[in-house]
Amino acid sequence: MLGGYVPAALLTVMLLTRYAPPVRNRLTVAIGCGVAVAGFPLLAEAVQRAQGIAGRAQEEVLVIEDSGIRLWESGNPYLTTPEIAALADPVSGYNPYQPGMALFGLPRAWFGEHWFTDARIYFAAATVAAVWLALRMLRERGLTTGASVRAVQAVFVVPVCALTLATGGDDLPVVALGVLALAALATDRAVTAGIAIGIAAALKLFAWPVLIVVAVLAWRRGVFGRFAVPALALPAVTLLPVVLRDFDAFYDNVIGYPLGEGVVQSTAASPLPGYLIAQNLPGGRTIALLLLGVSAVGFAVYLWRRPLRFAHQAAAMCAVGLLLAMCLMPSSRFGYLLYPAVFGIWWWVLRETEQPRSPWSSHIAAQPGVVGAADAEVVSTTDASAGESVISAETEHDDPIQPR
């Protein structure tokens, strides 16, 4: 990781020596930094793991790949409680993910143990695809290159995201699909939003609170029907066959184990408030769950009394709500904080599309020579009645300075 951040820091310092460096340069640095701190370590670990070197993947990668193998061989990605208890390491037998997550393990089931069958390769590919599609839609609606830089940094450069993508990665497709759903609603694509959040909900339970918030926004915009069909159908299609086949195994893995009802305790044990309450107070687990429930009710009341109007408001709700949830869950990890981090930064990105107001416009626009003739594309139109010319420019030095 250090080998990626050091050159990125040097490039950043070089850019800071210039006033208002071109946004295109900053975007290049952001993408390069993401490749350096997440892409290269991921590939290196995948290759070393294929060569038999231990400790080159986090536990969740192994769990998801094993669930993919079980899905391919038996049609059920979950082990029963007796089967888990009989394992030498029962923790590795639990699969706390939605059935759709097992799809990332299918390459391992089909082709065996190779670097290109590592589930993280496909986590990264799905994440890149979702972010690229979200930015493409927002750029069509006027998102500036400067805001695009921050969108890329949020998912691929922020340390908690880069580390997760390189070592584990299963949370990144979920959060990327969440921001894709918000971007789709911001650009009036209700069906696309439903497909994106439906896929996310088929992967992990953390997507369900986001689905509820996005559904409220779709309802407020009058497109709930078009949104709801794919948003609910996709997780149902993946969930119902498994539940009908063995409901007990699904419950024990996806619900019981995270709530502390498994034959072993969850390895999600970061010292966040919910975990500390659960471990150190009498009846602490119940207290933590009650606090979590109270916060959920509070958010529901807020959504009812202050209905959402814009996608960036929904992103803010997701960021704050998930931050509270991660802090109050009896079993949680610091790595889960990538959810509020990404949604929090994308709140700003989405606002720049829906209600653009850059904080840098006043002092940069006032500087002479910031926008050169070669850097601006000028379109002049004449008002026939008033005889006035209106000049609009889109600069590549810093897009946010141009009000829209």
CSV table of C-alpha atoms in Angstrom, one decimal:
chain,number,residue,atom,x,y,z
A,1,MET,CA,0.0,0.0,0.0
A,2,LEU,CA,2.8,2.4,0.9
A,3,GLY,CA,4.4,1.8,-2.5
A,4,GLY,CA,1.2,3.2,-4.1
A,5,TYR,CA,0.6,6.2,-1.8
A,6,VAL,CA,4.1,7.6,-1.9
A,7,PRO,CA,4.3,8.2,-5.7
A,8,ALA,CA,0.7,9.5,-5.6
A,9,ALA,CA,1.7,11.9,-2.8
A,10,LEU,CA,4.7,13.1,-4.9
A,11,LEU,CA,2.5,13.7,-7.9
A,12,THR,CA,0.0,15.6,-5.7
A,13,VAL,CA,2.8,17.9,-4.4
A,14,MET,CA,3.9,18.5,-8.0
A,15,LEU,CA,0.4,19.5,-8.9
A,16,LEU,CA,0.1,21.8,-5.9
A,17,THR,CA,3.1,23.8,-7.1
A,18,ARG,CA,0.8,25.1,-9.9
A,19,TYR,CA,-2.2,27.4,-9.3
A,20,ALA,CA,-5.4,25.7,-10.4
A,21,PRO,CA,-3.8,22.7,-12.1
A,22,PRO,CA,-5.8,21.1,-14.9
A,23,VAL,CA,-8.6,18.9,-13.7
A,24,ARG,CA,-7.5,16.3,-16.3
A,25,ASN,CA,-4.2,15.9,-14.5
A,26,ARG,CA,-5.9,15.5,-11.2
A,27,LEU,CA,-8.2,12.8,-12.7
A,28,THR,CA,-5.1,11.0,-14.0
A,29,VAL,CA,-3.5,11.1,-10.6
A,30,ALA,CA,-6.7,9.8,-9.0
A,31,ILE,CA,-7.0,6.9,-11.4
A,32,GLY,CA,-3.3,6.1,-11.2
A,33,CYS,CA,-3.4,6.2,-7.4
A,34,GLY,CA,-6.4,3.8,-7.4
A,35,VAL,CA,-4.5,1.4,-9.6
A,36,ALA,CA,-1.4,1.7,-7.5
A,37,VAL,CA,-2.9,1.2,-4.1
A,38,ALA,CA,-5.7,-1.3,-5.0
A,39,GLY,CA,-5.2,-2.8,-8.4
A,40,PHE,CA,-1.5,-3.8,-8.2
A,41,PRO,CA,-1.7,-5.2,-4.7
A,42,LEU,CA,-4.9,-7.2,-5.6
A,43,LEU,CA,-3.2,-8.7,-8.7
A,44,ALA,CA,0.0,-9.5,-6.8
A,45,GLU,CA,-1.9,-11.2,-4.0
A,46,ALA,CA,-4.0,-13.2,-6.4
A,47,VAL,CA,-0.9,-14.4,-8.2
A,48,GLN,CA,0.9,-15.3,-5.0
A,49,ARG,CA,-2.1,-17.0,-3.6
A,50,ALA,CA,-2.4,-19.1,-6.8
A,51,GLN,CA,1.3,-20.1,-6.2
A,52,GLY,CA,0.4,-21.5,-2.8
A,53,ILE,CA,1.5,-18.7,-0.5
A,54,ALA,CA,-0.8,-18.5,2.5
A,55,GLY,CA,-2.3,-15.3,3.9
A,56,ARG,CA,-2.9,-13.6,0.6
A,57,ALA,CA,-6.7,-13.2,0.9
A,58,GLN,CA,-9.1,-12.3,3.7
A,59,GLU,CA,-11.5,-14.8,5.1
A,60,GLU,CA,-14.5,-13.4,3.2
A,61,VAL,CA,-12.9,-14.2,-0.1
A,62,LEU,CA,-12.5,-17.9,0.8
A,63,VAL,CA,-16.0,-18.0,2.1
A,64,ILE,CA,-17.5,-16.6,-1.0
A,65,GLU,CA,-15.5,-18.8,-3.3
A,66,ASP,CA,-16.5,-21.9,-1.2
A,67,SER,CA,-20.1,-20.8,-1.4
A,68,GLY,CA,-19.8,-20.5,-5.2
A,69,ILE,CA,-18.5,-24.1,-5.4
A,70,ARG,CA,-21.4,-25.3,-3.2
A,71,LEU,CA,-23.9,-23.4,-5.4
A,72,TRP,CA,-22.5,-25.0,-8.5
A,73,GLU,CA,-22.3,-28.5,-7.1
A,74,SER,CA,-25.5,-28.6,-5.0
A,75,GLY,CA,-27.6,-25.6,-5.7
A,76,ASN,CA,-27.3,-24.3,-2.2
A,77,PRO,CA,-24.5,-21.9,-1.1
A,78,TYR,CA,-25.1,-22.5,2.6
A,79,LEU,CA,-24.0,-25.2,5.0
A,80,THR,CA,-26.3,-26.4,7.8
A,81,THR,CA,-25.5,-25.8,11.4
A,82,PRO,CA,-24.4,-29.5,12.0
A,83,GLU,CA,-22.2,-29.4,9.0
A,84,ILE,CA,-20.6,-26.1,10.2
A,85,ALA,CA,-20.1,-27.5,13.7
A,86,ALA,CA,-18.2,-30.5,12.3
A,87,LEU,CA,-15.6,-28.3,10.6
A,88,ALA,CA,-12.2,-27.8,12.0
A,89,ASP,CA,-12.7,-24.1,11.6
A,90,PRO,CA,-16.5,-23.4,12.0
A,91,VAL,CA,-16.1,-19.7,11.3
A,92,SER,CA,-15.0,-20.5,7.7
A,93,GLY,CA,-18.2,-22.5,7.2
A,94,TYR,CA,-20.6,-19.5,7.8
A,95,ASN,CA,-21.7,-17.6,4.7
A,96,PRO,CA,-23.4,-14.4,6.0
A,97,TYR,CA,-24.1,-13.0,2.5
A,98,GLN,CA,-27.1,-13.1,0.3
A,99,PRO,CA,-27.2,-15.9,-2.3
A,100,GLY,CA,-26.2,-13.7,-5.1
A,101,MET,CA,-22.8,-13.1,-3.7
A,102,ALA,CA,-21.9,-16.8,-4.4
A,103,LEU,CA,-21.9,-15.9,-8.1
A,104,PHE,CA,-18.5,-14.3,-7.6
A,105,GLY,CA,-17.2,-17.7,-6.5
A,106,LEU,CA,-18.3,-19.5,-9.7
A,107,PRO,CA,-15.1,-18.9,-11.6
A,108,ARG,CA,-13.3,-20.9,-8.9
A,109,ALA,CA,-15.9,-23.7,-9.3
A,110,TRP,CA,-15.5,-23.7,-13.0
A,111,PHE,CA,-11.8,-23.4,-13.6
A,112,GLY,CA,-10.1,-24.3,-10.3
A,113,GLU,CA,-7.4,-22.4,-8.4
A,114,HIS,CA,-5.8,-19.8,-10.6
A,115,TRP,CA,-5.1,-16.1,-10.2
A,116,PHE,CA,-7.9,-15.2,-12.6
A,117,THR,CA,-10.5,-17.1,-10.6
A,118,ASP,CA,-9.8,-15.1,-7.4
A,119,ALA,CA,-13.2,-13.6,-6.4
A,120,ARG,CA,-11.5,-10.2,-5.8
A,121,ILE,CA,-10.8,-9.8,-9.6
A,122,TYR,CA,-14.6,-9.9,-10.2
A,123,PHE,CA,-15.4,-7.7,-7.2
A,124,ALA,CA,-13.1,-5.1,-8.7
A,125,ALA,CA,-14.5,-5.5,-12.2
A,126,ALA,CA,-18.1,-5.1,-11.0
A,127,THR,CA,-17.1,-2.0,-9.0
A,128,VAL,CA,-15.3,-0.3,-11.9
A,129,ALA,CA,-18.2,-1.1,-14.2
A,130,ALA,CA,-20.8,0.4,-11.8
A,131,VAL,CA,-18.8,3.6,-11.1
A,132,TRP,CA,-18.1,4.1,-14.8
A,133,LEU,CA,-21.7,3.8,-15.7
A,134,ALA,CA,-22.8,6.1,-12.9
A,135,LEU,CA,-20.3,8.8,-13.9
A,136,ARG,CA,-21.2,8.4,-17.6
A,137,MET,CA,-24.9,9.1,-16.7
A,138,LEU,CA,-24.0,12.1,-14.5
A,139,ARG,CA,-21.6,13.5,-17.1
A,140,GLU,CA,-24.5,13.6,-19.6
A,141,ARG,CA,-26.3,15.8,-17.1
A,142,GLY,CA,-23.4,18.2,-16.7
A,143,LEU,CA,-21.3,16.7,-13.9
A,144,THR,CA,-17.9,18.5,-14.0
A,145,THR,CA,-14.6,16.8,-14.3
A,146,GLY,CA,-13.6,18.1,-10.9
A,147,ALA,CA,-16.6,16.3,-9.3
A,148,SER,CA,-15.7,13.2,-11.3
A,149,VAL,CA,-12.3,13.2,-9.7
A,150,ARG,CA,-13.8,13.1,-6.2
A,151,ALA,CA,-16.2,10.4,-7.2
A,152,VAL,CA,-13.2,8.2,-8.3
A,153,GLN,CA,-11.3,9.1,-5.2
A,154,ALA,CA,-14.2,8.1,-3.0
A,155,VAL,CA,-14.4,4.5,-4.3
A,156,PHE,CA,-10.8,3.7,-5.3
A,157,VAL,CA,-8.4,6.0,-3.4
A,158,VAL,CA,-9.8,6.6,0.1
A,159,PRO,CA,-7.7,4.2,2.2
A,160,VAL,CA,-10.5,2.2,3.8
A,161,CYS,CA,-11.9,1.5,0.2
A,162,ALA,CA,-8.5,0.8,-1.4
A,163,LEU,CA,-7.5,-1.6,1.4
A,164,THR,CA,-10.8,-3.4,1.2
A,165,LEU,CA,-10.7,-3.8,-2.6
A,166,ALA,CA,-7.1,-5.2,-2.5
A,167,THR,CA,-7.6,-7.7,0.4
A,168,GLY,CA,-11.3,-8.5,0.6
A,169,GLY,CA,-13.5,-6.5,-1.7
A,170,ASP,CA,-17.0,-7.9,-1.3
A,171,ASP,CA,-18.3,-4.5,0.0
A,172,LEU,CA,-17.2,-2.5,-2.9
A,173,PRO,CA,-19.6,-3.8,-5.6
A,174,VAL,CA,-22.4,-3.3,-3.1
A,175,VAL,CA,-21.6,0.4,-2.4
A,176,ALA,CA,-20.8,1.0,-6.1
A,177,LEU,CA,-24.2,-0.4,-7.1
A,178,GLY,CA,-25.8,1.8,-4.5
A,179,VAL,CA,-24.3,5.0,-5.9
A,180,LEU,CA,-25.2,3.8,-9.4
A,181,ALA,CA,-28.8,3.5,-8.3
A,182,LEU,CA,-28.7,7.1,-6.9
A,183,ALA,CA,-27.1,8.4,-10.1
A,184,ALA,CA,-29.7,6.7,-12.2
A,185,LEU,CA,-32.5,8.4,-10.3
A,186,ALA,CA,-30.7,11.7,-10.5
A,187,THR,CA,-30.8,11.3,-14.2
A,188,ASP,CA,-34.4,10.0,-14.4
A,189,ARG,CA,-33.6,6.4,-15.1
A,190,ALA,CA,-35.9,4.6,-12.7
A,191,VAL,CA,-35.6,1.1,-14.2
A,192,THR,CA,-31.8,1.3,-14.2
A,193,ALA,CA,-31.9,2.4,-10.5
A,194,GLY,CA,-34.1,-0.6,-9.7
A,195,ILE,CA,-31.8,-3.0,-11.5
A,196,ALA,CA,-28.7,-1.6,-9.7
A,197,ILE,CA,-30.1,-1.6,-6.2
A,198,GLY,CA,-31.8,-4.9,-6.8
A,199,ILE,CA,-28.5,-6.6,-7.7
A,200,ALA,CA,-26.9,-5.0,-4.6
A,201,ALA,CA,-29.7,-6.3,-2.4
A,202,ALA,CA,-29.1,-9.8,-3.9
A,203,LEU,CA,-25.5,-9.6,-2.7
A,204,LYS,CA,-25.6,-8.3,0.8
A,205,LEU,CA,-28.0,-7.2,3.6
A,206,PHE,CA,-26.2,-3.9,3.9
A,207,ALA,CA,-27.9,-2.9,0.6
A,208,TRP,CA,-31.4,-3.2,2.0
A,209,PRO,CA,-31.4,0.1,4.0
A,210,VAL,CA,-30.1,1.8,0.9
A,211,LEU,CA,-32.9,0.1,-1.2
A,212,ILE,CA,-35.5,1.6,1.2
A,213,VAL,CA,-34.1,5.1,1.0
A,214,VAL,CA,-33.9,4.9,-2.8
A,215,ALA,CA,-37.4,3.5,-2.9
A,216,VAL,CA,-38.7,6.5,-1.0
A,217,LEU,CA,-37.0,8.8,-3.4
A,218,ALA,CA,-38.5,6.9,-6.4
A,219,TRP,CA,-41.9,7.2,-4.8
A,220,ARG,CA,-41.5,10.9,-4.3
A,221,ARG,CA,-40.6,11.3,-8.0
A,222,GLY,CA,-43.6,9.3,-9.1
A,223,VAL,CA,-41.6,6.4,-10.6
A,224,PHE,CA,-42.0,3.9,-7.9
A,225,GLY,CA,-43.7,1.3,-10.1
A,226,ARG,CA,-41.0,1.2,-12.7
A,227,PHE,CA,-38.3,1.2,-10.0
A,228,ALA,CA,-39.9,-1.4,-7.7
A,229,VAL,CA,-40.3,-4.2,-10.2
A,230,PRO,CA,-36.5,-4.9,-10.8
A,231,ALA,CA,-35.5,-3.7,-7.3
A,232,LEU,CA,-37.6,-6.4,-5.7
A,233,ALA,CA,-37.6,-9.1,-8.4
A,234,LEU,CA,-33.9,-9.5,-8.6
A,235,PRO,CA,-33.2,-10.3,-4.9
A,236,ALA,CA,-36.4,-12.4,-4.8
A,237,VAL,CA,-35.2,-14.5,-7.8
A,238,THR,CA,-31.9,-15.3,-6.0
A,239,LEU,CA,-33.4,-15.7,-2.5
A,240,LEU,CA,-36.6,-17.7,-2.9
A,241,PRO,CA,-35.0,-20.9,-4.4
A,242,VAL,CA,-32.5,-21.1,-1.5
A,243,VAL,CA,-35.1,-20.3,1.2
A,244,LEU,CA,-37.5,-22.8,-0.2
A,245,ARG,CA,-34.8,-25.4,-0.3
A,246,ASP,CA,-33.4,-25.0,3.2
A,247,PHE,CA,-34.7,-22.0,5.2
A,248,ASP,CA,-32.9,-23.1,8.4
A,249,ALA,CA,-29.5,-23.0,6.7
A,250,PHE,CA,-30.2,-19.6,5.2
A,251,TYR,CA,-31.4,-18.2,8.6
A,252,ASP,CA,-28.4,-19.6,10.5
A,253,ASN,CA,-25.9,-18.2,8.1
A,254,VAL,CA,-27.4,-14.8,7.1
A,255,ILE,CA,-29.3,-13.8,10.2
A,256,GLY,CA,-28.4,-15.9,13.1
A,257,TYR,CA,-24.6,-15.8,12.8
A,258,PRO,CA,-24.3,-12.0,12.6
A,259,LEU,CA,-26.6,-11.7,15.6
A,260,GLY,CA,-24.4,-14.0,17.7
A,261,GLU,CA,-26.6,-17.1,17.5
A,262,GLY,CA,-24.0,-19.3,15.7
A,263,VAL,CA,-21.9,-22.2,17.1
A,264,VAL,CA,-19.1,-19.6,17.1
A,265,GLN,CA,-19.0,-15.9,17.5
A,266,SER,CA,-18.7,-13.6,14.5
A,267,THR,CA,-15.2,-12.4,13.7
A,268,ALA,CA,-16.7,-8.9,13.2
A,269,ALA,CA,-15.5,-7.5,16.5
A,270,SER,CA,-14.1,-4.0,16.0
A,271,PRO,CA,-14.4,-1.9,19.2
A,272,LEU,CA,-17.2,0.3,18.0
A,273,PRO,CA,-19.9,1.5,20.4
A,274,GLY,CA,-22.4,-1.3,19.7
A,275,TYR,CA,-19.8,-4.0,20.1
A,276,LEU,CA,-18.5,-2.5,23.4
A,277,ILE,CA,-22.0,-2.2,24.8
A,278,ALA,CA,-22.8,-5.8,23.8
A,279,GLN,CA,-19.6,-7.1,25.4
A,280,ASN,CA,-19.4,-5.1,28.6
A,281,LEU,CA,-22.9,-4.3,29.8
A,282,PRO,CA,-25.5,-6.7,31.3
A,283,GLY,CA,-27.9,-7.5,28.5
A,284,GLY,CA,-25.6,-5.5,26.3
A,285,ARG,CA,-26.5,-7.2,23.1
A,286,THR,CA,-30.2,-6.4,23.6
A,287,ILE,CA,-29.4,-2.8,24.5
A,288,ALA,CA,-27.3,-2.4,21.3
A,289,LEU,CA,-30.1,-3.9,19.2
A,290,LEU,CA,-32.6,-1.6,20.9
A,291,LEU,CA,-30.4,1.4,20.1
A,292,LEU,CA,-30.1,0.2,16.5
A,293,GLY,CA,-33.9,-0.2,16.3
A,294,VAL,CA,-34.5,3.3,17.8
A,295,SER,CA,-32.2,4.9,15.3
A,296,ALA,CA,-34.0,3.1,12.4
A,297,VAL,CA,-37.3,4.3,13.7
A,298,GLY,CA,-36.0,7.8,14.0
A,299,PHE,CA,-34.8,7.7,10.4
A,300,ALA,CA,-38.2,6.4,9.2
A,301,VAL,CA,-39.9,9.3,11.0
A,302,TYR,CA,-37.5,11.8,9.4
A,303,LEU,CA,-38.1,10.3,6.0
A,304,TRP,CA,-41.9,10.6,6.5
A,305,ARG,CA,-41.8,14.2,7.8
A,306,ARG,CA,-39.1,15.4,5.5
A,307,PRO,CA,-39.6,13.5,2.2
A,308,LEU,CA,-36.6,13.3,-0.1
A,309,ARG,CA,-36.6,15.4,-3.3
A,310,PHE,CA,-33.1,14.8,-4.7
A,311,ALA,CA,-30.6,12.0,-5.1
A,312,HIS,CA,-27.9,13.8,-3.1
A,313,GLN,CA,-30.3,14.1,-0.2
A,314,ALA,CA,-30.8,10.3,-0.4
A,315,ALA,CA,-27.0,9.8,-0.4
A,316,ALA,CA,-26.7,11.9,2.7
A,317,MET,CA,-29.4,9.8,4.4
A,318,CYS,CA,-27.6,6.6,3.5
A,319,ALA,CA,-24.3,8.0,4.8
A,320,VAL,CA,-25.6,9.1,8.2
A,321,GLY,CA,-27.9,6.1,8.6
A,322,LEU,CA,-25.3,3.5,7.7
A,323,LEU,CA,-22.7,5.3,10.0
A,324,LEU,CA,-25.1,4.9,12.9
A,325,ALA,CA,-25.8,1.3,12.0
A,326,MET,CA,-22.2,0.4,11.7
A,327,CYS,CA,-21.5,2.0,15.1
A,328,LEU,CA,-24.5,0.4,16.9
A,329,MET,CA,-24.4,-3.1,15.5
A,330,PRO,CA,-23.3,-5.7,18.1
A,331,SER,CA,-20.9,-7.2,15.6
A,332,SER,CA,-19.2,-4.8,13.3
A,333,ARG,CA,-15.9,-3.9,11.6
A,334,PHE,CA,-14.1,-0.7,10.9
A,335,GLY,CA,-14.0,-1.7,7.3
A,336,TYR,CA,-17.8,-1.3,7.1
A,337,LEU,CA,-17.2,2.5,7.5
A,338,LEU,CA,-16.5,2.6,3.8
A,339,TYR,CA,-20.2,2.7,3.2
A,340,PRO,CA,-20.8,6.1,4.9
A,341,ALA,CA,-17.5,7.3,3.5
A,342,VAL,CA,-18.5,6.6,-0.1
A,343,PHE,CA,-22.1,7.8,0.2
A,344,GLY,CA,-20.9,10.9,2.0
A,345,ILE,CA,-18.5,11.9,-0.8
A,346,TRP,CA,-21.1,11.0,-3.4
A,347,TRP,CA,-23.6,13.3,-1.7
A,348,TRP,CA,-21.3,16.2,-2.9
A,349,VAL,CA,-20.9,14.6,-6.3
A,350,LEU,CA,-24.6,14.2,-6.9
A,351,ARG,CA,-25.3,17.7,-5.6
A,352,GLU,CA,-23.0,19.0,-8.2
A,353,THR,CA,-25.3,17.5,-10.8
A,354,GLU,CA,-28.6,18.4,-9.3
A,355,GLN,CA,-27.8,21.7,-7.6
A,356,PRO,CA,-24.3,22.8,-8.7
A,357,ARG,CA,-22.6,25.3,-6.4
A,358,SER,CA,-18.8,24.9,-6.2
A,359,PRO,CA,-17.1,26.3,-3.2
A,360,TRP,CA,-14.1,27.3,-5.3
A,361,SER,CA,-15.9,29.4,-7.9
A,362,SER,CA,-15.5,32.8,-6.3
A,363,HIS,CA,-11.7,32.9,-5.9
A,364,ILE,CA,-10.7,30.9,-9.0
A,365,ALA,CA,-13.0,32.7,-11.4
A,366,ALA,CA,-11.5,36.0,-10.2
A,367,GLN,CA,-8.0,35.1,-11.1
A,368,PRO,CA,-6.8,36.4,-14.5
A,369,GLY,CA,-5.3,33.9,-16.8
A,370,VAL,CA,-6.7,30.8,-15.2
A,371,VAL,CA,-8.7,29.9,-18.2
A,372,GLY,CA,-6.6,30.1,-21.4
A,373,ALA,CA,-7.8,30.4,-24.9
A,374,ALA,CA,-6.6,26.9,-25.7
A,375,ASP,CA,-8.3,25.5,-22.6
A,376,ALA,CA,-11.8,26.8,-23.1
A,377,GLU,CA,-14.4,26.1,-25.7
A,378,VAL,CA,-16.3,29.3,-26.3
A,379,VAL,CA,-19.7,29.5,-27.8
A,380,SER,CA,-21.1,33.0,-28.5
A,381,THR,CA,-24.7,33.6,-29.3
A,382,THR,CA,-26.3,36.9,-30.0
A,383,ASP,CA,-29.6,38.0,-28.6
A,384,ALA,CA,-31.4,39.5,-31.6
A,385,SER,CA,-33.7,41.7,-29.5
A,386,ALA,CA,-31.2,43.1,-27.0
A,387,GLY,CA,-28.0,42.8,-29.2
A,388,GLU,CA,-26.1,41.1,-26.3
A,389,SER,CA,-23.7,38.3,-26.5
A,390,VAL,CA,-23.7,35.4,-24.1
A,391,ILE,CA,-20.5,33.5,-23.8
A,392,SER,CA,-20.4,30.1,-22.2
A,393,ALA,CA,-17.2,28.2,-21.5
A,394,GLU,CA,-16.3,24.9,-20.2
A,395,THR,CA,-12.8,24.9,-18.8
A,396,GLU,CA,-10.5,22.0,-18.4
A,397,HIS,CA,-8.6,23.7,-15.6
A,398,ASP,CA,-11.3,23.4,-13.0
A,399,ASP,CA,-14.8,22.5,-14.2
A,400,PRO,CA,-16.6,23.4,-10.9
A,401,ILE,CA,-15.8,27.1,-11.4
A,402,GLN,CA,-18.3,27.4,-14.3
A,403,PRO,CA,-21.8,27.9,-12.9
A,404,ARG,CA,-24.6,26.1,-14.8
